């Protein structure tokens, strides 16, 4: 399953890169999990070879992550950070400024509020030129309790609350969640990737 998800992200990234003439990009792999996508970006050629820097982001302790440097992936780096922590935006903003390249954000199965945070990063950090986001589950109860601190849009909360009362199957809930995130992003589009071995296979770009 994870391999199919990585291949979908790489395919979407290659499509985006075919539409731009920017020679070098910085890819930020949000909620990177075990780091498979970041490793793939470090190894693949073709259009992905224009990726000059990859930053994998997750809250897993560093010793649990792949040893990118030892594997010869010197341009792949790991940032151990909690995307929902108060200081995360400042940490990431400093990093993006230091690297100094146009940024493409990737987010595979960012759960709940993490997907909203991905859209906020894309909209507020000037280095970001594109976003490829595959949402997972909708907002959790804990996310709702922290809605003010996380600056979750009221329009999003209202739509989800209304949909929850009428939805009777899981698919309806996921479709509503995806469409709610698309509405947060002007000019965004959404495409299903049936090759991904998961029902949560919508990619927002």
PDB file of N, CA, C and O in Angstrom, residues 39-106:
ATOM      1  N   UNK A  39      12.817   9.032   0.155  1.00  0.00           N
ATOM      2  CA  UNK A  39      13.880   8.196  -0.419  1.00  0.00           C
ATOM      3  C   UNK A  39      13.700   8.048  -1.924  1.00  0.00           C
ATOM      4  O   UNK A  39      14.669   8.119  -2.687  1.00  0.00           O
ATOM      5  N   UNK A  40      12.459   7.824  -2.341  1.00  0.00           N
ATOM      6  CA  UNK A  40      12.192   7.659  -3.772  1.00  0.00           C
ATOM      7  C   UNK A  40      12.575   8.909  -4.544  1.00  0.00           C
ATOM      8  O   UNK A  40      13.185   8.831  -5.620  1.00  0.00           O
ATOM      9  N   UNK A  41      12.256  10.069  -4.000  1.00  0.00           N
ATOM     10  CA  UNK A  41      12.595  11.317  -4.676  1.00  0.00           C
ATOM     11  C   UNK A  41      14.108  11.493  -4.753  1.00  0.00           C
ATOM     12  O   UNK A  41      14.623  12.111  -5.688  1.00  0.00           O
ATOM     13  N   UNK A  42      14.812  10.951  -3.780  1.00  0.00           N
ATOM     14  CA  UNK A  42      16.261  11.056  -3.798  1.00  0.00           C
ATOM     15  C   UNK A  42      16.924  10.107  -4.780  1.00  0.00           C
ATOM     16  O   UNK A  42      18.062  10.319  -5.190  1.00  0.00           O
ATOM     17  N   UNK A  43      16.206   9.062  -5.188  1.00  0.00           N
ATOM     18  CA  UNK A  43      16.776   8.037  -6.048  1.00  0.00           C
ATOM     19  C   UNK A  43      16.356   8.137  -7.511  1.00  0.00           C
ATOM     20  O   UNK A  43      17.108   7.783  -8.409  1.00  0.00           O
ATOM     21  N   UNK A  44      15.114   8.610  -7.753  1.00  0.00           N
ATOM     22  CA  UNK A  44      14.575   8.606  -9.107  1.00  0.00           C
ATOM     23  C   UNK A  44      15.258   9.648  -9.977  1.00  0.00           C
ATOM     24  O   UNK A  44      15.703  10.686  -9.512  1.00  0.00           O
ATOM     25  N   UNK A  45      15.272   9.366 -11.278  1.00  0.00           N
ATOM     26  CA  UNK A  45      15.778  10.316 -12.256  1.00  0.00           C
ATOM     27  C   UNK A  45      14.628  11.019 -12.946  1.00  0.00           C
ATOM     28  O   UNK A  45      13.588  11.281 -12.346  1.00  0.00           O
ATOM     29  N   UNK A  46      14.800  11.297 -14.229  1.00  0.00           N
ATOM     30  CA  UNK A  46      13.740  11.955 -14.984  1.00  0.00           C
ATOM     31  C   UNK A  46      13.471  13.356 -14.463  1.00  0.00           C
ATOM     32  O   UNK A  46      14.371  14.060 -14.021  1.00  0.00           O
ATOM     33  N   UNK A  47      12.203  13.747 -14.515  1.00  0.00           N
ATOM     34  CA  UNK A  47      11.829  15.090 -14.065  1.00  0.00           C
ATOM     35  C   UNK A  47      12.138  15.293 -12.601  1.00  0.00           C
ATOM     36  O   UNK A  47      12.463  16.396 -12.159  1.00  0.00           O
ATOM     37  N   UNK A  48      12.063  14.204 -11.811  1.00  0.00           N
ATOM     38  CA  UNK A  48      12.296  14.322 -10.383  1.00  0.00           C
ATOM     39  C   UNK A  48      13.750  14.679 -10.087  1.00  0.00           C
ATOM     40  O   UNK A  48      14.091  15.139  -9.002  1.00  0.00           O
ATOM     41  N   UNK A  49      14.627  14.491 -11.067  1.00  0.00           N
ATOM     42  CA  UNK A  49      16.034  14.852 -10.878  1.00  0.00           C
ATOM     43  C   UNK A  49      16.204  16.348 -10.650  1.00  0.00           C
ATOM     44  O   UNK A  49      17.254  16.788 -10.162  1.00  0.00           O
ATOM     45  N   UNK A  50      15.208  17.127 -10.977  1.00  0.00           N
ATOM     46  CA  UNK A  50      15.263  18.570 -10.735  1.00  0.00           C
ATOM     47  C   UNK A  50      15.007  18.918  -9.272  1.00  0.00           C
ATOM     48  O   UNK A  50      15.100  20.082  -8.882  1.00  0.00           O
ATOM     49  N   UNK A  51      14.691  17.934  -8.454  1.00  0.00           N
ATOM     50  CA  UNK A  51      14.514  18.159  -7.027  1.00  0.00           C
ATOM     51  C   UNK A  51      15.895  18.252  -6.387  1.00  0.00           C
ATOM     52  O   UNK A  51      16.608  17.258  -6.256  1.00  0.00           O
ATOM     53  N   UNK A  52      16.285  19.456  -6.002  1.00  0.00           N
ATOM     54  CA  UNK A  52      17.623  19.678  -5.465  1.00  0.00           C
ATOM     55  C   UNK A  52      17.696  19.420  -3.974  1.00  0.00           C
ATOM     56  O   UNK A  52      18.773  19.156  -3.429  1.00  0.00           O
ATOM     57  N   UNK A  53      16.550  19.479  -3.299  1.00  0.00           N
ATOM     58  CA  UNK A  53      16.527  19.281  -1.848  1.00  0.00           C
ATOM     59  C   UNK A  53      15.189  18.649  -1.464  1.00  0.00           C
ATOM     60  O   UNK A  53      14.138  19.034  -1.982  1.00  0.00           O
ATOM     61  N   UNK A  54      15.249  17.673  -0.573  1.00  0.00           N
ATOM     62  CA  UNK A  54      14.048  17.063  -0.009  1.00  0.00           C
ATOM     63  C   UNK A  54      14.123  17.195   1.503  1.00  0.00           C
ATOM     64  O   UNK A  54      15.152  16.850   2.110  1.00  0.00           O
ATOM     65  N   UNK A  55      13.068  17.705   2.098  1.00  0.00           N
ATOM     66  CA  UNK A  55      12.970  17.752   3.553  1.00  0.00           C
ATOM     67  C   UNK A  55      11.802  16.890   3.987  1.00  0.00           C
ATOM     68  O   UNK A  55      10.654  17.167   3.651  1.00  0.00           O
ATOM     69  N   UNK A  56      12.115  15.815   4.690  1.00  0.00           N
ATOM     70  CA  UNK A  56      11.087  14.921   5.225  1.00  0.00           C
ATOM     71  C   UNK A  56      10.699  15.423   6.613  1.00  0.00           C
ATOM     72  O   UNK A  56      11.570  15.692   7.442  1.00  0.00           O
ATOM     73  N   UNK A  57       9.387  15.541   6.856  1.00  0.00           N
ATOM     74  CA  UNK A  57       8.912  16.091   8.126  1.00  0.00           C
ATOM     75  C   UNK A  57       8.004  15.088   8.822  1.00  0.00           C
ATOM     76  O   UNK A  57       7.039  14.586   8.231  1.00  0.00           O
ATOM     77  N   UNK A  58       8.312  14.793  10.063  1.00  0.00           N
ATOM     78  CA  UNK A  58       7.462  13.926  10.869  1.00  0.00           C
ATOM     79  C   UNK A  58       7.879  14.103  12.328  1.00  0.00           C
ATOM     80  O   UNK A  58       8.901  14.726  12.613  1.00  0.00           O
ATOM     81  N   UNK A  59       7.082  13.550  13.231  1.00  0.00           N
ATOM     82  CA  UNK A  59       7.441  13.664  14.646  1.00  0.00           C
ATOM     83  C   UNK A  59       8.113  12.403  15.181  1.00  0.00           C
ATOM     84  O   UNK A  59       8.394  12.313  16.374  1.00  0.00           O
ATOM     85  N   UNK A  60       8.380  11.432  14.329  1.00  0.00           N
ATOM     86  CA  UNK A  60       9.089  10.234  14.762  1.00  0.00           C
ATOM     87  C   UNK A  60      10.505  10.602  15.203  1.00  0.00           C
ATOM     88  O   UNK A  60      11.159  11.429  14.565  1.00  0.00           O
ATOM     89  N   UNK A  61      11.002   9.977  16.258  1.00  0.00           N
ATOM     90  CA  UNK A  61      12.385  10.230  16.668  1.00  0.00           C
ATOM     91  C   UNK A  61      13.357   9.944  15.526  1.00  0.00           C
ATOM     92  O   UNK A  61      13.175   8.989  14.767  1.00  0.00           O
ATOM     93  N   UNK A  62      14.370  10.746  15.427  1.00  0.00           N
ATOM     94  CA  UNK A  62      15.332  10.620  14.331  1.00  0.00           C
ATOM     95  C   UNK A  62      15.925   9.217  14.189  1.00  0.00           C
ATOM     96  O   UNK A  62      16.078   8.733  13.054  1.00  0.00           O
ATOM     97  N   UNK A  63      16.262   8.517  15.284  1.00  0.00           N
ATOM     98  CA  UNK A  63      16.838   7.165  15.121  1.00  0.00           C
ATOM     99  C   UNK A  63      15.913   6.167  14.425  1.00  0.00           C
ATOM    100  O   UNK A  63      16.380   5.140  13.925  1.00  0.00           O
ATOM    101  N   UNK A  64      14.604   6.464  14.384  1.00  0.00           N
ATOM    102  CA  UNK A  64      13.662   5.559  13.736  1.00  0.00           C
ATOM    103  C   UNK A  64      13.553   5.802  12.228  1.00  0.00           C
ATOM    104  O   UNK A  64      12.871   5.057  11.529  1.00  0.00           O
ATOM    105  N   UNK A  65      14.224   6.819  11.739  1.00  0.00           N
ATOM    106  CA  UNK A  65      14.119   7.184  10.333  1.00  0.00           C
ATOM    107  C   UNK A  65      15.284   6.598   9.535  1.00  0.00           C
ATOM    108  O   UNK A  65      16.314   6.216  10.093  1.00  0.00           O
ATOM    109  N   UNK A  66      15.108   6.506   8.197  1.00  0.00           N
ATOM    110  CA  UNK A  66      16.214   6.013   7.351  1.00  0.00           C
ATOM    111  C   UNK A  66      17.452   6.901   7.492  1.00  0.00           C
ATOM    112  O   UNK A  66      17.350   8.098   7.769  1.00  0.00           O
ATOM    113  N   UNK A  67      18.610   6.312   7.326  1.00  0.00           N
ATOM    114  CA  UNK A  67      19.853   7.070   7.379  1.00  0.00           C
ATOM    115  C   UNK A  67      20.147   7.584   5.964  1.00  0.00           C
ATOM    116  O   UNK A  67      20.874   6.962   5.187  1.00  0.00           O
ATOM    117  N   UNK A  68      19.549   8.721   5.644  1.00  0.00           N
ATOM    118  CA  UNK A  68      19.615   9.247   4.279  1.00  0.00           C
ATOM    119  C   UNK A  68      21.063   9.474   3.831  1.00  0.00           C
ATOM    120  O   UNK A  68      21.433   9.120   2.717  1.00  0.00           O
ATOM    121  N   UNK A  69      21.866  10.080   4.691  1.00  0.00           N
ATOM    122  CA  UNK A  69      23.233  10.413   4.299  1.00  0.00           C
ATOM    123  C   UNK A  69      24.045   9.155   4.026  1.00  0.00           C
ATOM    124  O   UNK A  69      24.763   9.068   3.022  1.00  0.00           O
ATOM    125  N   UNK A  70      23.900   8.158   4.902  1.00  0.00           N
ATOM    126  CA  UNK A  70      24.648   6.917   4.719  1.00  0.00           C
ATOM    127  C   UNK A  70      24.234   6.191   3.452  1.00  0.00           C
ATOM    128  O   UNK A  70      25.004   5.419   2.881  1.00  0.00           O
ATOM    129  N   UNK A  71      22.997   6.429   2.994  1.00  0.00           N
ATOM    130  CA  UNK A  71      22.504   5.796   1.767  1.00  0.00           C
ATOM    131  C   UNK A  71      22.912   6.575   0.522  1.00  0.00           C
ATOM    132  O   UNK A  71      22.522   6.209  -0.592  1.00  0.00           O
ATOM    133  N   UNK A  72      23.673   7.618   0.693  1.00  0.00           N
ATOM    134  CA  UNK A  72      24.123   8.411  -0.441  1.00  0.00           C
ATOM    135  C   UNK A  72      23.138   9.482  -0.864  1.00  0.00           C
ATOM    136  O   UNK A  72      23.308  10.103  -1.915  1.00  0.00           O
ATOM    137  N   UNK A  73      22.112   9.714  -0.041  1.00  0.00           N
ATOM    138  CA  UNK A  73      21.090  10.721  -0.366  1.00  0.00           C
ATOM    139  C   UNK A  73      21.392  12.001   0.406  1.00  0.00           C
ATOM    140  O   UNK A  73      20.662  12.388   1.323  1.00  0.00           O
ATOM    141  N   UNK A  74      22.460  12.655   0.033  1.00  0.00           N
ATOM    142  CA  UNK A  74      22.936  13.817   0.790  1.00  0.00           C
ATOM    143  C   UNK A  74      21.994  15.010   0.688  1.00  0.00           C
ATOM    144  O   UNK A  74      22.070  15.936   1.510  1.00  0.00           O
ATOM    145  N   UNK A  75      21.112  15.015  -0.315  1.00  0.00           N
ATOM    146  CA  UNK A  75      20.192  16.146  -0.473  1.00  0.00           C
ATOM    147  C   UNK A  75      18.833  15.873   0.182  1.00  0.00           C
ATOM    148  O   UNK A  75      17.908  16.670   0.056  1.00  0.00           O
ATOM    149  N   UNK A  76      18.711  14.755   0.898  1.00  0.00           N
ATOM    150  CA  UNK A  76      17.493  14.434   1.642  1.00  0.00           C
ATOM    151  C   UNK A  76      17.771  14.634   3.127  1.00  0.00           C
ATOM    152  O   UNK A  76      18.724  14.063   3.671  1.00  0.00           O
ATOM    153  N   UNK A  77      16.952  15.456   3.769  1.00  0.00           N
ATOM    154  CA  UNK A  77      17.157  15.799   5.174  1.00  0.00           C
ATOM    155  C   UNK A  77      15.874  15.524   5.960  1.00  0.00           C
ATOM    156  O   UNK A  77      14.775  15.545   5.399  1.00  0.00           O
ATOM    157  N   UNK A  78      16.040  15.296   7.246  1.00  0.00           N
ATOM    158  CA  UNK A  78      14.891  15.005   8.104  1.00  0.00           C
ATOM    159  C   UNK A  78      14.702  16.105   9.138  1.00  0.00           C
ATOM    160  O   UNK A  78      15.650  16.500   9.819  1.00  0.00           O
ATOM    161  N   UNK A  79      13.460  16.583   9.251  1.00  0.00           N
ATOM    162  CA  UNK A  79      13.088  17.546  10.274  1.00  0.00           C
ATOM    163  C   UNK A  79      12.123  16.874  11.236  1.00  0.00           C
ATOM    164  O   UNK A  79      10.988  16.549  10.866  1.00  0.00           O
ATOM    165  N   UNK A  80      12.584  16.618  12.445  1.00  0.00           N
ATOM    166  CA  UNK A  80      11.739  15.999  13.465  1.00  0.00           C
ATOM    167  C   UNK A  80      10.930  17.105  14.138  1.00  0.00           C
ATOM    168  O   UNK A  80      11.483  17.918  14.900  1.00  0.00           O
ATOM    169  N   UNK A  81       9.647  17.154  13.840  1.00  0.00           N
ATOM    170  CA  UNK A  81       8.811  18.232  14.367  1.00  0.00           C
ATOM    171  C   UNK A  81       7.348  17.823  14.338  1.00  0.00           C
ATOM    172  O   UNK A  81       6.923  17.048  13.480  1.00  0.00           O
ATOM    173  N   UNK A  82       6.595  18.355  15.277  1.00  0.00           N
ATOM    174  CA  UNK A  82       5.151  18.146  15.350  1.00  0.00           C
ATOM    175  C   UNK A  82       4.468  19.292  14.609  1.00  0.00           C
ATOM    176  O   UNK A  82       4.578  20.453  15.017  1.00  0.00           O
ATOM    177  N   UNK A  83       3.771  18.990  13.526  1.00  0.00           N
ATOM    178  CA  UNK A  83       3.138  20.030  12.711  1.00  0.00           C
ATOM    179  C   UNK A  83       2.059  20.804  13.458  1.00  0.00           C
ATOM    180  O   UNK A  83       1.678  21.896  13.043  1.00  0.00           O
ATOM    181  N   UNK A  84       1.553  20.242  14.555  1.00  0.00           N
ATOM    182  CA  UNK A  84       0.499  20.901  15.319  1.00  0.00           C
ATOM    183  C   UNK A  84       1.037  21.690  16.508  1.00  0.00           C
ATOM    184  O   UNK A  84       0.269  22.278  17.258  1.00  0.00           O
ATOM    185  N   UNK A  85       2.354  21.701  16.678  1.00  0.00           N
ATOM    186  CA  UNK A  85       2.939  22.437  17.805  1.00  0.00           C
ATOM    187  C   UNK A  85       2.976  23.928  17.478  1.00  0.00           C
ATOM    188  O   UNK A  85       3.080  24.326  16.310  1.00  0.00           O
ATOM    189  N   UNK A  86       2.896  24.777  18.505  1.00  0.00           N
ATOM    190  CA  UNK A  86       2.842  26.234  18.274  1.00  0.00           C
ATOM    191  C   UNK A  86       4.023  26.792  17.495  1.00  0.00           C
ATOM    192  O   UNK A  86       3.880  27.752  16.756  1.00  0.00           O
ATOM    193  N   UNK A  87       5.221  26.222  17.655  1.00  0.00           N
ATOM    194  CA  UNK A  87       6.392  26.794  17.004  1.00  0.00           C
ATOM    195  C   UNK A  87       6.719  26.223  15.640  1.00  0.00           C
ATOM    196  O   UNK A  87       7.729  26.618  15.032  1.00  0.00           O
ATOM    197  N   UNK A  88       5.864  25.330  15.127  1.00  0.00           N
ATOM    198  CA  UNK A  88       6.228  24.648  13.879  1.00  0.00           C
ATOM    199  C   UNK A  88       6.325  25.602  12.696  1.00  0.00           C
ATOM    200  O   UNK A  88       7.261  25.500  11.887  1.00  0.00           O
ATOM    201  N   UNK A  89       5.385  26.511  12.559  1.00  0.00           N
ATOM    202  CA  UNK A  89       5.390  27.413  11.402  1.00  0.00           C
ATOM    203  C   UNK A  89       6.679  28.231  11.359  1.00  0.00           C
ATOM    204  O   UNK A  89       7.286  28.412  10.295  1.00  0.00           O
ATOM    205  N   UNK A  90       7.119  28.722  12.520  1.00  0.00           N
ATOM    206  CA  UNK A  90       8.352  29.511  12.560  1.00  0.00           C
ATOM    207  C   UNK A  90       9.558  28.658  12.185  1.00  0.00           C
ATOM    208  O   UNK A  90      10.442  29.107  11.441  1.00  0.00           O
ATOM    209  N   UNK A  91       9.591  27.410  12.665  1.00  0.00           N
ATOM    210  CA  UNK A  91      10.700  26.511  12.351  1.00  0.00           C
ATOM    211  C   UNK A  91      10.772  26.234  10.859  1.00  0.00           C
ATOM    212  O   UNK A  91      11.846  26.298  10.240  1.00  0.00           O
ATOM    213  N   UNK A  92       9.612  25.930  10.272  1.00  0.00           N
ATOM    214  CA  UNK A  92       9.587  25.621   8.845  1.00  0.00           C
ATOM    215  C   UNK A  92       9.895  26.851   8.012  1.00  0.00           C
ATOM    216  O   UNK A  92      10.630  26.772   7.014  1.00  0.00           O
ATOM    217  N   UNK A  93       9.357  28.001   8.405  1.00  0.00           N
ATOM    218  CA  UNK A  93       9.602  29.232   7.647  1.00  0.00           C
ATOM    219  C   UNK A  93      11.089  29.560   7.608  1.00  0.00           C
ATOM    220  O   UNK A  93      11.627  29.962   6.569  1.00  0.00           O
ATOM    221  N   UNK A  94      11.769  29.368   8.734  1.00  0.00           N
ATOM    222  CA  UNK A  94      13.211  29.615   8.781  1.00  0.00           C
ATOM    223  C   UNK A  94      13.956  28.665   7.857  1.00  0.00           C
ATOM    224  O   UNK A  94      14.874  29.068   7.118  1.00  0.00           O
ATOM    225  N   UNK A  95      13.560  27.394   7.871  1.00  0.00           N
ATOM    226  CA  UNK A  95      14.205  26.403   7.008  1.00  0.00           C
ATOM    227  C   UNK A  95      14.022  26.735   5.536  1.00  0.00           C
ATOM    228  O   UNK A  95      14.982  26.690   4.748  1.00  0.00           O
ATOM    229  N   UNK A  96      12.804  27.066   5.143  1.00  0.00           N
ATOM    230  CA  UNK A  96      12.538  27.371   3.733  1.00  0.00           C
ATOM    231  C   UNK A  96      13.335  28.582   3.272  1.00  0.00           C
ATOM    232  O   UNK A  96      13.832  28.623   2.141  1.00  0.00           O
ATOM    233  N   UNK A  97      13.453  29.550   4.157  1.00  0.00           N
ATOM    234  CA  UNK A  97      14.224  30.743   3.806  1.00  0.00           C
ATOM    235  C   UNK A  97      15.701  30.407   3.660  1.00  0.00           C
ATOM    236  O   UNK A  97      16.376  30.914   2.750  1.00  0.00           O
ATOM    237  N   UNK A  98      16.214  29.540   4.523  1.00  0.00           N
ATOM    238  CA  UNK A  98      17.628  29.169   4.458  1.00  0.00           C
ATOM    239  C   UNK A  98      17.945  28.390   3.178  1.00  0.00           C
ATOM    240  O   UNK A  98      18.977  28.609   2.558  1.00  0.00           O
ATOM    241  N   UNK A  99      17.048  27.476   2.788  1.00  0.00           N
ATOM    242  CA  UNK A  99      17.280  26.686   1.577  1.00  0.00           C
ATOM    243  C   UNK A  99      17.171  27.578   0.342  1.00  0.00           C
ATOM    244  O   UNK A  99      17.957  27.459  -0.606  1.00  0.00           O
ATOM    245  N   UNK A 100      16.175  28.449   0.332  1.00  0.00           N
ATOM    246  CA  UNK A 100      16.088  29.467  -0.712  1.00  0.00           C
ATOM    247  C   UNK A 100      15.656  28.993  -2.086  1.00  0.00           C
ATOM    248  O   UNK A 100      15.972  29.631  -3.088  1.00  0.00           O
ATOM    249  N   UNK A 101      14.938  27.870  -2.154  1.00  0.00           N
ATOM    250  CA  UNK A 101      14.446  27.357  -3.434  1.00  0.00           C
ATOM    251  C   UNK A 101      12.920  27.349  -3.434  1.00  0.00           C
ATOM    252  O   UNK A 101      12.287  27.274  -2.380  1.00  0.00           O
ATOM    253  N   UNK A 102      12.301  27.397  -4.627  1.00  0.00           N
ATOM    254  CA  UNK A 102      10.845  27.230  -4.704  1.00  0.00           C
ATOM    255  C   UNK A 102      10.441  25.881  -4.115  1.00  0.00           C
ATOM    256  O   UNK A 102      11.132  24.876  -4.302  1.00  0.00           O
ATOM    257  N   UNK A 103       9.307  25.865  -3.422  1.00  0.00           N
ATOM    258  CA  UNK A 103       8.912  24.690  -2.638  1.00  0.00           C
ATOM    259  C   UNK A 103       7.649  24.044  -3.196  1.00  0.00           C
ATOM    260  O   UNK A 103       6.667  24.729  -3.520  1.00  0.00           O
ATOM    261  N   UNK A 104       7.681  22.718  -3.285  1.00  0.00           N
ATOM    262  CA  UNK A 104       6.483  21.918  -3.529  1.00  0.00           C
ATOM    263  C   UNK A 104       6.215  21.117  -2.264  1.00  0.00           C
ATOM    264  O   UNK A 104       7.092  20.391  -1.777  1.00  0.00           O
ATOM    265  N   UNK A 105       5.014  21.261  -1.718  1.00  0.00           N
ATOM    266  CA  UNK A 105       4.617  20.521  -0.526  1.00  0.00           C
ATOM    267  C   UNK A 105       3.945  19.216  -0.919  1.00  0.00           C
ATOM    268  O   UNK A 105       3.076  19.196  -1.790  1.00  0.00           O
ATOM    269  N   UNK A 106       4.356  18.126  -0.291  1.00  0.00           N
ATOM    270  CA  UNK A 106       3.691  16.840  -0.450  1.00  0.00           C
ATOM    271  C   UNK A 106       3.097  16.445   0.898  1.00  0.00           C
ATOM    272  O   UNK A 106       3.736  16.625   1.934  1.00  0.00           O
TER     273      UNK A 106
END
